[in-house]
Amino acid sequence: MKTLKALLFIVLFSIPSLAFADLTGRWSCNDGGTYYVRQLGKEVFWYGEHNPNNPGWSNTASGYIDGNRIILRWADVPKGSIMQEGILILQTGPYQNQMQSIFKTGGFGGSIWNRS
């Protein structure tokens, strides 16, 4: 019985830590870009660019975490030559080392991000 209680305690208190794991860091995307993500609590911010010296595109995004989903408003910035904007909804994997788009508007090119 003690073992079962200890196991239940570990499971119950490890689930919230997965839900709020920190996404802060560098991410590579299948659009060829690098994204620099900062998480503050449930808020998420990023700067992404295709090529730091001469980017065809560069964008920023901000939004919030809702469970295993990240809801973002993104916009291209004038460091690149493309000027679009839209909404992204991403879903994180169980260890939050990958994010995948499940909804996007505005012509956003990327769909899979991996922590790099």
Short mmCIF file of N, CA and C in Angstrom, two decimals:
data_model
loop_
_atom_site.label_atom_id
_atom_site.label_comp_id
_atom_site.label_asym_id
_atom_site.label_seq_id
_atom_site.Cartn_x
_atom_site.Cartn_y
_atom_site.Cartn_z
N MET A 1 0.82 -1.19 0.00
CA MET A 1 0.00 0.00 0.00
C MET A 1 0.87 1.27 0.00
N LYS A 2 1.96 1.25 0.78
CA LYS A 2 2.86 2.41 0.81
C LYS A 2 3.47 2.66 -0.57
N THR A 3 3.81 1.58 -1.26
CA THR A 3 4.39 1.71 -2.60
C THR A 3 3.40 2.34 -3.56
N LEU A 4 2.14 1.93 -3.48
CA LEU A 4 1.10 2.49 -4.35
C LEU A 4 0.90 3.97 -4.07
N LYS A 5 0.89 4.35 -2.80
CA LYS A 5 0.74 5.77 -2.44
C LYS A 5 1.93 6.58 -2.93
N ALA A 6 3.12 6.04 -2.79
CA ALA A 6 4.32 6.75 -3.25
C ALA A 6 4.29 6.92 -4.77
N LEU A 7 3.88 5.88 -5.47
CA LEU A 7 3.79 5.95 -6.93
C LEU A 7 2.74 6.97 -7.36
N LEU A 8 1.59 6.96 -6.70
CA LEU A 8 0.54 7.93 -7.01
C LEU A 8 1.02 9.35 -6.75
N PHE A 9 1.73 9.57 -5.66
CA PHE A 9 2.28 10.89 -5.34
C PHE A 9 3.23 11.36 -6.44
N ILE A 10 4.12 10.48 -6.88
CA ILE A 10 5.08 10.84 -7.93
C ILE A 10 4.37 11.19 -9.22
N VAL A 11 3.39 10.38 -9.61
CA VAL A 11 2.66 10.62 -10.86
C VAL A 11 1.90 11.94 -10.79
N LEU A 12 1.19 12.17 -9.71
CA LEU A 12 0.38 13.39 -9.59
C LEU A 12 1.22 14.65 -9.61
N PHE A 13 2.38 14.62 -9.01
CA PHE A 13 3.20 15.82 -8.95
C PHE A 13 4.17 15.96 -10.12
N SER A 14 4.30 14.94 -10.95
CA SER A 14 5.15 15.08 -12.14
C SER A 14 4.35 15.59 -13.33
N ILE A 15 3.05 15.38 -13.37
CA ILE A 15 2.23 15.84 -14.50
C ILE A 15 2.25 17.35 -14.63
N PRO A 16 2.03 18.14 -13.58
CA PRO A 16 2.10 19.59 -13.77
C PRO A 16 3.46 20.07 -14.25
N SER A 17 4.54 19.41 -13.84
CA SER A 17 5.85 19.86 -14.29
C SER A 17 6.03 19.65 -15.79
N LEU A 18 5.42 18.61 -16.35
CA LEU A 18 5.46 18.43 -17.79
C LEU A 18 4.63 19.49 -18.49
N ALA A 19 3.48 19.82 -17.91
CA ALA A 19 2.59 20.81 -18.53
C ALA A 19 3.24 22.18 -18.58
N PHE A 20 4.12 22.48 -17.63
CA PHE A 20 4.73 23.80 -17.59
C PHE A 20 6.23 23.75 -17.86
N ALA A 21 6.69 22.71 -18.57
CA ALA A 21 8.11 22.64 -18.92
C ALA A 21 8.48 23.87 -19.73
N ASP A 22 9.70 24.31 -19.58
CA ASP A 22 10.15 25.56 -20.20
C ASP A 22 10.50 25.34 -21.67
N LEU A 23 9.89 26.11 -22.55
CA LEU A 23 10.16 26.06 -23.98
C LEU A 23 11.30 26.99 -24.39
N THR A 24 11.83 27.75 -23.45
CA THR A 24 12.89 28.71 -23.75
C THR A 24 14.08 28.01 -24.40
N GLY A 25 14.57 28.58 -25.50
CA GLY A 25 15.74 28.03 -26.16
C GLY A 25 15.69 28.24 -27.66
N ARG A 26 16.61 27.57 -28.32
CA ARG A 26 16.74 27.67 -29.78
C ARG A 26 16.02 26.48 -30.41
N TRP A 27 15.23 26.75 -31.44
CA TRP A 27 14.46 25.73 -32.14
C TRP A 27 14.73 25.82 -33.63
N SER A 28 14.84 24.67 -34.29
CA SER A 28 14.98 24.61 -35.75
C SER A 28 13.65 24.16 -36.33
N CYS A 29 13.30 24.72 -37.48
CA CYS A 29 12.00 24.43 -38.09
C CYS A 29 12.20 23.88 -39.50
N ASN A 30 11.20 23.14 -39.99
CA ASN A 30 11.28 22.58 -41.33
C ASN A 30 11.09 23.64 -42.42
N ASP A 31 10.94 24.90 -42.06
CA ASP A 31 10.94 25.98 -43.05
C ASP A 31 12.35 26.53 -43.26
N GLY A 32 13.35 25.90 -42.64
CA GLY A 32 14.73 26.33 -42.77
C GLY A 32 15.14 27.41 -41.79
N GLY A 33 14.22 27.80 -40.93
CA GLY A 33 14.49 28.89 -40.01
C GLY A 33 14.96 28.44 -38.64
N THR A 34 15.50 29.40 -37.91
CA THR A 34 15.87 29.22 -36.52
C THR A 34 15.01 30.15 -35.70
N TYR A 35 14.44 29.63 -34.63
CA TYR A 35 13.53 30.38 -33.77
C TYR A 35 14.12 30.44 -32.36
N TYR A 36 14.12 31.63 -31.80
CA TYR A 36 14.62 31.85 -30.45
C TYR A 36 13.40 32.11 -29.57
N VAL A 37 13.08 31.14 -28.72
CA VAL A 37 11.84 31.14 -27.95
C VAL A 37 12.13 31.52 -26.51
N ARG A 38 11.24 32.32 -25.94
CA ARG A 38 11.32 32.68 -24.52
C ARG A 38 9.96 32.42 -23.89
N GLN A 39 9.94 31.64 -22.82
CA GLN A 39 8.72 31.37 -22.09
C GLN A 39 8.80 32.03 -20.73
N LEU A 40 7.76 32.77 -20.37
CA LEU A 40 7.62 33.40 -19.06
C LEU A 40 6.28 32.95 -18.49
N GLY A 41 6.31 31.96 -17.63
CA GLY A 41 5.06 31.39 -17.13
C GLY A 41 4.31 30.75 -18.28
N LYS A 42 3.08 31.20 -18.52
CA LYS A 42 2.29 30.67 -19.63
C LYS A 42 2.41 31.52 -20.90
N GLU A 43 3.21 32.59 -20.84
CA GLU A 43 3.40 33.43 -22.02
C GLU A 43 4.59 32.92 -22.83
N VAL A 44 4.47 33.04 -24.17
CA VAL A 44 5.54 32.60 -25.07
C VAL A 44 5.82 33.72 -26.07
N PHE A 45 7.10 33.96 -26.32
CA PHE A 45 7.55 34.95 -27.30
C PHE A 45 8.61 34.29 -28.17
N TRP A 46 8.71 34.72 -29.44
CA TRP A 46 9.81 34.23 -30.25
C TRP A 46 10.24 35.23 -31.30
N TYR A 47 11.46 35.03 -31.75
CA TYR A 47 11.97 35.70 -32.95
C TYR A 47 12.49 34.59 -33.85
N GLY A 48 12.05 34.59 -35.10
CA GLY A 48 12.49 33.58 -36.06
C GLY A 48 13.02 34.23 -37.32
N GLU A 49 14.03 33.59 -37.92
CA GLU A 49 14.57 34.12 -39.17
C GLU A 49 15.14 32.98 -39.99
N HIS A 50 15.17 33.22 -41.31
CA HIS A 50 15.68 32.20 -42.22
C HIS A 50 17.19 32.22 -42.33
N ASN A 51 17.76 33.40 -42.42
CA ASN A 51 19.21 33.54 -42.56
C ASN A 51 19.60 34.82 -41.81
N PRO A 52 20.44 34.74 -40.79
CA PRO A 52 20.73 35.93 -39.99
C PRO A 52 21.38 37.07 -40.77
N ASN A 53 22.13 36.78 -41.82
CA ASN A 53 22.82 37.83 -42.56
C ASN A 53 21.96 38.47 -43.64
N ASN A 54 21.12 37.69 -44.30
CA ASN A 54 20.28 38.21 -45.37
C ASN A 54 18.97 37.41 -45.40
N PRO A 55 18.11 37.60 -44.40
CA PRO A 55 16.92 36.75 -44.31
C PRO A 55 15.88 37.10 -45.38
N GLY A 56 15.34 36.06 -46.01
CA GLY A 56 14.20 36.25 -46.89
C GLY A 56 12.97 36.58 -46.08
N TRP A 57 12.94 36.09 -44.85
CA TRP A 57 11.85 36.40 -43.92
C TRP A 57 12.39 36.40 -42.50
N SER A 58 11.71 37.12 -41.66
CA SER A 58 11.97 37.12 -40.21
C SER A 58 10.67 37.50 -39.54
N ASN A 59 10.40 36.89 -38.40
CA ASN A 59 9.13 37.17 -37.74
C ASN A 59 9.25 37.12 -36.23
N THR A 60 8.25 37.69 -35.60
CA THR A 60 8.10 37.60 -34.16
C THR A 60 6.73 37.01 -33.88
N ALA A 61 6.58 36.45 -32.69
CA ALA A 61 5.29 35.91 -32.28
C ALA A 61 5.16 36.06 -30.78
N SER A 62 3.93 36.16 -30.33
CA SER A 62 3.66 36.14 -28.90
C SER A 62 2.32 35.46 -28.68
N GLY A 63 2.21 34.81 -27.53
CA GLY A 63 0.97 34.11 -27.23
C GLY A 63 1.04 33.45 -25.88
N TYR A 64 0.26 32.38 -25.74
CA TYR A 64 0.16 31.73 -24.43
C TYR A 64 0.02 30.22 -24.58
N ILE A 65 0.32 29.54 -23.50
CA ILE A 65 0.22 28.09 -23.44
C ILE A 65 -1.12 27.72 -22.83
N ASP A 66 -1.80 26.76 -23.45
CA ASP A 66 -3.07 26.23 -22.95
C ASP A 66 -2.97 24.70 -23.01
N GLY A 67 -2.57 24.10 -21.90
CA GLY A 67 -2.34 22.65 -21.89
C GLY A 67 -1.12 22.31 -22.71
N ASN A 68 -1.30 21.44 -23.73
CA ASN A 68 -0.18 21.10 -24.60
C ASN A 68 -0.24 21.88 -25.92
N ARG A 69 -1.01 22.95 -25.93
CA ARG A 69 -1.11 23.81 -27.12
C ARG A 69 -0.55 25.19 -26.84
N ILE A 70 0.00 25.78 -27.89
CA ILE A 70 0.53 27.14 -27.82
C ILE A 70 -0.21 27.96 -28.86
N ILE A 71 -0.90 29.00 -28.42
CA ILE A 71 -1.67 29.86 -29.31
C ILE A 71 -0.87 31.14 -29.50
N LEU A 72 -0.52 31.45 -30.76
CA LEU A 72 0.38 32.57 -31.06
C LEU A 72 -0.21 33.48 -32.13
N ARG A 73 0.05 34.76 -31.99
CA ARG A 73 -0.14 35.72 -33.07
C ARG A 73 1.26 36.05 -33.57
N TRP A 74 1.48 35.91 -34.88
CA TRP A 74 2.81 36.14 -35.45
C TRP A 74 2.74 37.24 -36.50
N ALA A 75 3.89 37.86 -36.74
CA ALA A 75 4.00 38.89 -37.78
C ALA A 75 5.43 38.94 -38.29
N ASP A 76 5.56 39.05 -39.60
CA ASP A 76 6.88 39.27 -40.19
C ASP A 76 7.35 40.67 -39.84
N VAL A 77 8.66 40.82 -39.71
CA VAL A 77 9.26 42.13 -39.41
C VAL A 77 10.19 42.51 -40.56
N PRO A 78 10.48 43.82 -40.71
CA PRO A 78 11.18 44.29 -41.90
C PRO A 78 12.65 43.90 -42.05
N LYS A 79 13.20 43.08 -41.17
CA LYS A 79 14.55 42.58 -41.43
C LYS A 79 14.53 41.69 -42.69
N GLY A 80 13.42 41.00 -42.90
CA GLY A 80 13.24 40.19 -44.10
C GLY A 80 12.42 40.94 -45.13
N SER A 81 12.15 40.29 -46.25
CA SER A 81 11.42 40.97 -47.33
C SER A 81 9.94 40.60 -47.38
N ILE A 82 9.51 39.61 -46.64
CA ILE A 82 8.10 39.20 -46.63
C ILE A 82 7.39 39.91 -45.48
N MET A 83 6.18 40.38 -45.72
CA MET A 83 5.40 41.08 -44.70
C MET A 83 4.01 40.45 -44.60
N GLN A 84 3.90 39.40 -43.80
CA GLN A 84 2.62 38.73 -43.57
C GLN A 84 2.39 38.64 -42.08
N GLU A 85 1.20 38.20 -41.70
CA GLU A 85 0.88 38.02 -40.28
C GLU A 85 -0.26 37.04 -40.17
N GLY A 86 -0.42 36.48 -38.97
CA GLY A 86 -1.51 35.53 -38.78
C GLY A 86 -1.51 34.91 -37.40
N ILE A 87 -2.21 33.79 -37.33
CA ILE A 87 -2.37 33.03 -36.09
C ILE A 87 -1.75 31.65 -36.28
N LEU A 88 -1.10 31.16 -35.25
CA LEU A 88 -0.55 29.80 -35.22
C LEU A 88 -1.04 29.11 -33.97
N ILE A 89 -1.43 27.86 -34.11
CA ILE A 89 -1.68 27.02 -32.94
C ILE A 89 -0.76 25.82 -33.08
N LEU A 90 0.09 25.64 -32.09
CA LEU A 90 1.06 24.56 -32.08
C LEU A 90 0.71 23.56 -30.99
N GLN A 91 1.10 22.33 -31.19
CA GLN A 91 0.93 21.30 -30.18
C GLN A 91 2.30 20.76 -29.82
N THR A 92 2.55 20.60 -28.53
CA THR A 92 3.84 20.09 -28.08
C THR A 92 3.77 18.59 -27.86
N GLY A 93 4.93 17.95 -27.99
CA GLY A 93 5.03 16.52 -27.72
C GLY A 93 5.14 16.27 -26.23
N PRO A 94 5.20 15.01 -25.81
CA PRO A 94 5.21 14.68 -24.39
C PRO A 94 6.42 15.22 -23.62
N TYR A 95 7.56 15.38 -24.28
CA TYR A 95 8.75 15.89 -23.60
C TYR A 95 9.06 17.33 -24.00
N GLN A 96 8.19 17.93 -24.78
CA GLN A 96 8.29 19.31 -25.23
C GLN A 96 9.61 19.60 -25.93
N ASN A 97 10.09 18.62 -26.70
CA ASN A 97 11.26 18.82 -27.55
C ASN A 97 10.85 19.02 -29.00
N GLN A 98 9.55 18.93 -29.27
CA GLN A 98 9.04 19.16 -30.61
C GLN A 98 7.71 19.90 -30.51
N MET A 99 7.48 20.79 -31.48
CA MET A 99 6.20 21.48 -31.62
C MET A 99 5.74 21.27 -33.05
N GLN A 100 4.43 21.10 -33.23
CA GLN A 100 3.88 20.89 -34.56
C GLN A 100 2.66 21.78 -34.73
N SER A 101 2.55 22.42 -35.90
CA SER A 101 1.40 23.29 -36.13
C SER A 101 0.16 22.44 -36.38
N ILE A 102 -0.95 22.86 -35.77
CA ILE A 102 -2.23 22.20 -36.02
C ILE A 102 -3.22 23.18 -36.64
N PHE A 103 -2.85 24.47 -36.68
CA PHE A 103 -3.67 25.51 -37.33
C PHE A 103 -2.76 26.68 -37.62
N LYS A 104 -2.89 27.24 -38.83
CA LYS A 104 -2.08 28.42 -39.16
C LYS A 104 -2.78 29.25 -40.23
N THR A 105 -2.59 30.57 -40.12
CA THR A 105 -3.13 31.49 -41.12
C THR A 105 -2.02 32.43 -41.58
N GLY A 106 -2.29 33.15 -42.66
CA GLY A 106 -1.36 34.17 -43.13
C GLY A 106 -0.22 33.66 -43.98
N GLY A 107 -0.26 32.40 -44.36
CA GLY A 107 0.80 31.87 -45.21
C GLY A 107 2.05 31.45 -44.47
N PHE A 108 1.95 31.18 -43.17
CA PHE A 108 3.13 30.75 -42.41
C PHE A 108 3.65 29.45 -43.00
N GLY A 109 4.97 29.37 -43.23
CA GLY A 109 5.56 28.24 -43.95
C GLY A 109 5.89 27.02 -43.11
N GLY A 110 6.33 27.21 -41.88
CA GLY A 110 6.80 26.09 -41.06
C GLY A 110 5.68 25.29 -40.45
N SER A 111 6.00 24.02 -40.12
CA SER A 111 5.00 23.19 -39.47
C SER A 111 5.56 22.29 -38.36
N ILE A 112 6.87 22.07 -38.33
CA ILE A 112 7.47 21.23 -37.29
C ILE A 112 8.73 21.91 -36.76
N TRP A 113 8.79 22.10 -35.44
CA TRP A 113 9.95 22.69 -34.77
C TRP A 113 10.57 21.64 -33.85
N ASN A 114 11.89 21.58 -33.84
CA ASN A 114 12.63 20.69 -32.94
C ASN A 114 13.62 21.52 -32.14
N ARG A 115 13.69 21.22 -30.86
CA ARG A 115 14.66 21.92 -30.00
C ARG A 115 16.06 21.62 -30.52
N SER A 116 16.87 22.67 -30.67
CA SER A 116 18.23 22.45 -31.21
C SER A 116 19.28 22.99 -30.27
#
